[in-house]
Amino acid sequence: MASISSAGEAVARIAYLSSDIVISVQPSLSKDTEFSRHLQDLVAKKSPSIVARELPEVRPIRHNTDPLLSVFEPLRSGKLVSVTTTSSILLASVPHLYKLAEYPVVIHVSIHPLGFPDYSDITAIRQSGFSFLQSETLQEVQDIALTAHALAIKSRKGVIHFFDVNNSKDDKSIHIEDQELAYTLLDLDSAKAYQAARIGSTSIYVDDGHQATISNSELPAIGEDDSRLSFTPPEEQSRFKVPSRDVSSSASSPREGSADSRPTISSMTSMESVTARPVTSADILDVLAVIWSRLESITGRLYRPFEYTGPVNADSAVFIFGSTGIFVDAIQGAEPEEAFAEVGIITARLYRPWLGTNLVDCLPPSVKRIAVLEQIKRKTTKWGPVLLDILTSLKTGPSAPLIVGHQLGHIEPATARQALRGIFQNLKSPSPVQNLEVGSKTPVTVSHDYSLEQPKVESAYMKILDQVFGERLYVANRFEASDAGISTSITTNPEYGFGSLLARIEHRKRFIGEIGDATKHGDFVTEIPRSWLSKWALSAEDPVKANSLAPDVIARLSTDGSPLASQLLASKSLFFRESQWLIGSDAWAYDLGNSGVHHVIASGANINMLIIESQPYSERTAADATRRKKDIGLYAMNFGNAYVASVAVYSSYTQVIEAMIEADQFDGPSVVVAYLPYNKEDDSALTVLQETKKAVDLGYWPLYRWSPNNEEAGEPNFSLDSERIKKELEEFLRRDNHLSQLMKRHPDFSANLSESYGSEVRDLQKRKAKDAYDQMLEGLYGAPMTILFASDNGNAESLARRLGNRGKARGLKTLVLAMDDYPLEDLAGEENVVLVTSTAGQGEFPQNGRAFWDAIKNSADLDLSAIKFSVFALGDSHYWPRKEDEIYYNKPGKDLDTRIAFLGGKRLTGVGLGDDQDPDSYQTGYADWEPKLWQALGVDNVEGLPEEPPQITNEDIKIESNFLRGTIAEGLKDTTTGSIAASDQQLTKFHGTYLQDDRDLRDERKAQGLEPAYAFMIRCRLNGGVATPSQWLQMDAISGSYGNETMKMTTRQTFQFHGVVKGKLKPAMQAINKALMTTLAACGDVNRNVMVSALPTQSAYHRDVHQVSAKISEHLLPATTAYHEIWLKDDDDTKTQVAGNAVIDQEPLYGPTYLPRKFKITIAIPPHNDTDVFAHDIGLIAIKNSEGRLDGFNVLVGGGMGVTHNNKKTYPRTGSMMGYASADNIHIVCEKVMLVQRDNGDRKNRKHARLKYTIDDMGVDVFRSKVEDLLGYRFEEPRPFEFVSNIDTFGWQKDEFGLNHHTFFIENGRIEDTTDFPMKTGLREIAKVHDGEFRLTGNQHLCLSGVHDDDLEKIKGMMKQYKLDNLQFSGLRLSSSACVAFPTCGLAMAESERYLPILITKLEECLEENGLRQDSIVMRMTGCPNGCARPWLAEVAFVGKAYNTYNMYLGGGYHGQRLNKLYRSSIQEEEILGIMKPLLKRYALERQDGERFGDFTIRIGMIKPTTEGKTFHDDVAEAESDAE
């Protein structure tokens, strides 16, 4: 049988078993208490509860956020609630305890500090109205915990169960709780009655008048002589037998009157027995008597309110209120001659209500002396509270025992006997000393005790403060500051920090006065200090001037040598004007912590507060509304005298810095509320980022700045830095008349107000849509058919809409809606329902069907017996290749079919299964299913059906676009949506921009009734990746003004901007044009950006090649003027050249339909293949002449990376050698290759449209001949070349002219500022002084080129200042690359850029252990198989297949010359690490000299080599299952 070895586990199990909700109070959410780990284990195992209708809920809450506030709402909703906590929260919770005492809540309290527990936290709240139960041994902890819940349920009153975990730490393990015992003790009828009731009050801070009541009929039938009232110990206890004492003369306690006055059951009338009345102390005792009587009858374990242990004839006894363990051991093991031999021990099992008669009952008449030991460190009266209780109970008089109080300090087990000797010597002396202190009062440091600590994630804002203010920064309540003798729980609160800052401010004011006196009357050796002090005094309050003068003033005073100078130097730090801050958490936003914030704001003092809010947006609905968490920003703005800013470092780093600087400059109180959401204090940056984005985007956490002094300068007080505001902020601005001003400046602002969106709005939208459709169909004939779809990639939606059109043609009244857009309450009233769903992730529903499925799945009373239905499912039988994963194939459709049938629906047909592995993909299964549907509906033989129009293809869009115009210009003017038309989305790619939406926000925005968070990605066209410093600065500015404040350097050697909303798209394009750059043909079915090796060591050679790349790029540029018309002309330019006007465009090279698919050209300069020359449609290998300059190129054709998972007709391919061509004519060679592809590429199947398939279909020789026919001459034989790597060379290098070049490591190409690394700022500052080039590399890094020796030290200094000189990374990290993937890429199936650095970190320890830290291993990751980071050429690659799931590939060539091959399919992090770590170790031990990792995996037989693209899917290490 399972056992329990700790008090925390015993309590946690009982609390979970006996509650609907357990509030787990923790010092931090990432740090376990003695209870929390066990509670989480129970949750993970889905262990059942005895009283909960469903599984109990465990809510972790930090101890400094007024945790007992979270108890009110569930209690009033009929939930049985328990709390597990330490004693540290009790005093601060006193205002709540008096009200909570009237509810059946159980609070399990571990007395802290561990090792030296302080019971004063218990005595301080003893009059709160709770019942208090104490336990000592491990078995007692279990029994009393269960007793506490049984008592709370029956009495409907609050119970506090307290104990010291150290008392039982050495106890033997006990059995887990007896379920039968729990069922017996817990009154389940009373529990159900409470759960069925609701208490309407919502007040927390005002007494709501609720009172626990009970009727006499609910109490046990106890007569006047019932022994359970007297708790006389049983006769069978020989050594511990205690005779009954006569106490009939008078009551021992004021509370006893209520017990004595209550009539017995037999004397009551039936009317009285059902009348509810307040619960009395005697009622508590009666209920407890029954509970303990039942417990004794089942287990044999006896419990009483007061328990006496010892001889029946003892002369002396000790009453211990504290940790009893060491004394019990010492007394029971006492030698006969010792002073404490043959003494009794008294403990209070029931501390409150304190019923004196029970104390008297438990004492042998022989006891004449009682030593009272109280372990209470914070005593507020002369006499201890327990001593006073005992004195009151036992009274005074000739027969009353002598009672002597003792204060119990810390006692080591080795000194327990000595302490007892002292206690009993004092007790037996003629004049005993009252309040004698026993043991040490010095706090004991215990390593496993809990203390406040700063969460790791919160360091982000501290780092920014340090960066902005440097030595000027002073944080009054900084963690780990030296405040001797004061605990961190005090030093970190706002009141303490405020007081210390006021003192500091006053000190500096006095110092400034002293300086003034010194300048007038001071006795210096020379006059020099006086003049400098005068200058300083005039600027003492100006931080810039005062701080610049301070070093000079200090230097002059230091050389003066006068006594006055020495006196002033003693306070030299005051010469600097500090930026003074208080740092707090959202704990300050609760009312009990809010008074300090109020004092700072109300004082008007020039003090800055940074308050960090940590509640994640995704948990805001779960948050208890009654907790009254204040919006400190609004609170401060309502005062009208404070600067207020709301910031979020993971949304806008720049705005955080701006707000902090403005707060520091504001003369008065400043409040910066900073968002940093986390579930646990050690959450990853990715988690924090995703939560921040949701909160900011939806207006839950608006970014703004408010300065009440701005009006005086004619500027608005309020500046909104994000798109949306929440309702409360909107109301404030309306009151302050600022919203109208804001809307005048931004007319579109009103559309962005985040009102109270929610389920009601969403339901209303569904209802309106369906009602409008129903109304439209009323006049039509035919049977109704409702078609509901769930679709991620559009296939299921397209199929559903086509089915709807076909149904109309057959006379049916059809309605087509996404599942989540359909009002579920109408489903039972439908006649015929067709459901079409694709399969997402690991057998999951697509996003727009998940809510519908959840409702169907969880509905217990939905009756669908009146409907007829059919399901068609789309999936891939090979997507999850392992046998055990077969269940995921078309799982959503199968589940839907089964569930609707279970709810009574009648099948029209069997479930249809569309399989991507079939010859016509899912259409094969669909073609079999659809006729069966028409037959079941009786419309299979309809004549005269119209021909269906063919589906619009990309080729149709291009030819109808009038040379890439479409309706883009009109779509940009449409302010009702952030999107553009679907056809225009294809056309804008040719203009260098993609429409995307933020997938981190997609689900949440949908739930709020909002369209996706649409924004555009802009990609520049940058020949050879070379930019000037001026262009770098302009790109930097564009990213901040129009994008998401970051730049992405892509694997195609160019700049990419994300997060550009539609209204900023045209201005961004114009700004790029002003930088003498363009985005035309950066994407689309045209030749894209031409890449060139960075080659820092050979500048002249690089210049030759770069010039050729520019020539190729310009030669193959589309000729359309649509780009200029749409993006670059001013609004008043009337020379419009759109469709219908006179000017007609031509495309001499491309024609009106351009190319079948994208076309990419790259140039590599041996020995560096840093552009992956084998991976592109055209790969040019530069060949050097005898003079070291460019001669010509070996020409490769047919490389390409795009693949579709599990579609073996698609594959990556390396380029085939055509031969050699001279540099002079290479642009013509590229043109002719492109033209052969233009005229022969597959324009019907875009998955088969790339040049690689054209060549494989045609044959390399045939393709070469067609190109040569157009050229009019043949390729020459290829020239010899050699590649040694395809990674960048980092660090400083010199070229042949003596110029210096430095290649920075930019992980995955993302240029941004973070709190740890101000990269973007640093590169911006370098660009301001650099006069060479910025070369972007094909591996997403950056080369600072052409630094003169004279500038070298200055540049190195700036690099060091901004941490840009760090290259101390592992070889694996330096050789890694990842695409963007989530959150912006619409094709991504898994994380990439945000996850690969995390994965590498988890592998680096293994690299270190095996001596591989410096070894270059090419690892790449992409979020989908489209191949943007060219994963198929990596030695090891991970390609996203579903969320957190990847295919793993091995065996790529280190030089980029060989494709890799599938090793494992659909694996997650644990499996990845399980494969990689042993493999890396084996590589370290078994590799041959110079053997690369990819070659090693082939040699040892882990993977077969891929000899060409067509064999990519052959001989894979993990065969795919052919079964469904």
Short mmCIF file of N, CA and C in Angstrom, two decimals, residues 1217-1218 1255 1258-1268 1274:
data_model
loop_
_atom_site.label_atom_id
_atom_site.label_comp_id
_atom_site.label_asym_id
_atom_site.label_seq_id
_atom_site.Cartn_x
_atom_site.Cartn_y
_atom_site.Cartn_z
N MET A 1217 25.21 20.73 -63.57
CA MET A 1217 26.22 21.53 -64.25
C MET A 1217 25.89 21.66 -65.74
N MET A 1218 25.81 22.92 -66.20
CA MET A 1218 25.63 23.21 -67.63
C MET A 1218 26.98 23.37 -68.32
N ILE A 1255 13.58 20.39 -65.61
CA ILE A 1255 14.81 19.74 -66.05
C ILE A 1255 14.71 18.23 -65.91
N MET A 1258 12.46 16.90 -68.57
CA MET A 1258 13.04 17.07 -69.90
C MET A 1258 14.36 16.33 -70.05
N GLY A 1259 15.12 16.22 -68.99
CA GLY A 1259 16.47 15.67 -69.05
C GLY A 1259 17.48 16.79 -69.14
N VAL A 1260 18.61 16.64 -68.44
CA VAL A 1260 19.60 17.71 -68.39
C VAL A 1260 20.14 18.04 -69.77
N ASP A 1261 20.44 17.02 -70.56
CA ASP A 1261 21.02 17.27 -71.88
C ASP A 1261 20.06 18.01 -72.79
N VAL A 1262 18.80 17.60 -72.77
CA VAL A 1262 17.81 18.28 -73.61
C VAL A 1262 17.66 19.73 -73.18
N PHE A 1263 17.61 19.94 -71.87
CA PHE A 1263 17.48 21.31 -71.36
C PHE A 1263 18.68 22.15 -71.79
N ARG A 1264 19.87 21.57 -71.65
CA ARG A 1264 21.07 22.32 -72.03
C ARG A 1264 21.02 22.72 -73.52
N SER A 1265 20.57 21.78 -74.34
CA SER A 1265 20.52 22.07 -75.77
C SER A 1265 19.54 23.19 -76.08
N LYS A 1266 18.40 23.24 -75.38
CA LYS A 1266 17.42 24.31 -75.61
C LYS A 1266 18.00 25.67 -75.23
N VAL A 1267 18.74 25.69 -74.13
CA VAL A 1267 19.38 26.95 -73.72
C VAL A 1267 20.42 27.35 -74.76
N GLU A 1268 21.22 26.40 -75.18
CA GLU A 1268 22.26 26.69 -76.16
C GLU A 1268 21.67 27.15 -77.49
N ARG A 1274 27.54 27.03 -77.57
CA ARG A 1274 27.51 26.00 -76.54
C ARG A 1274 28.31 26.43 -75.31
#
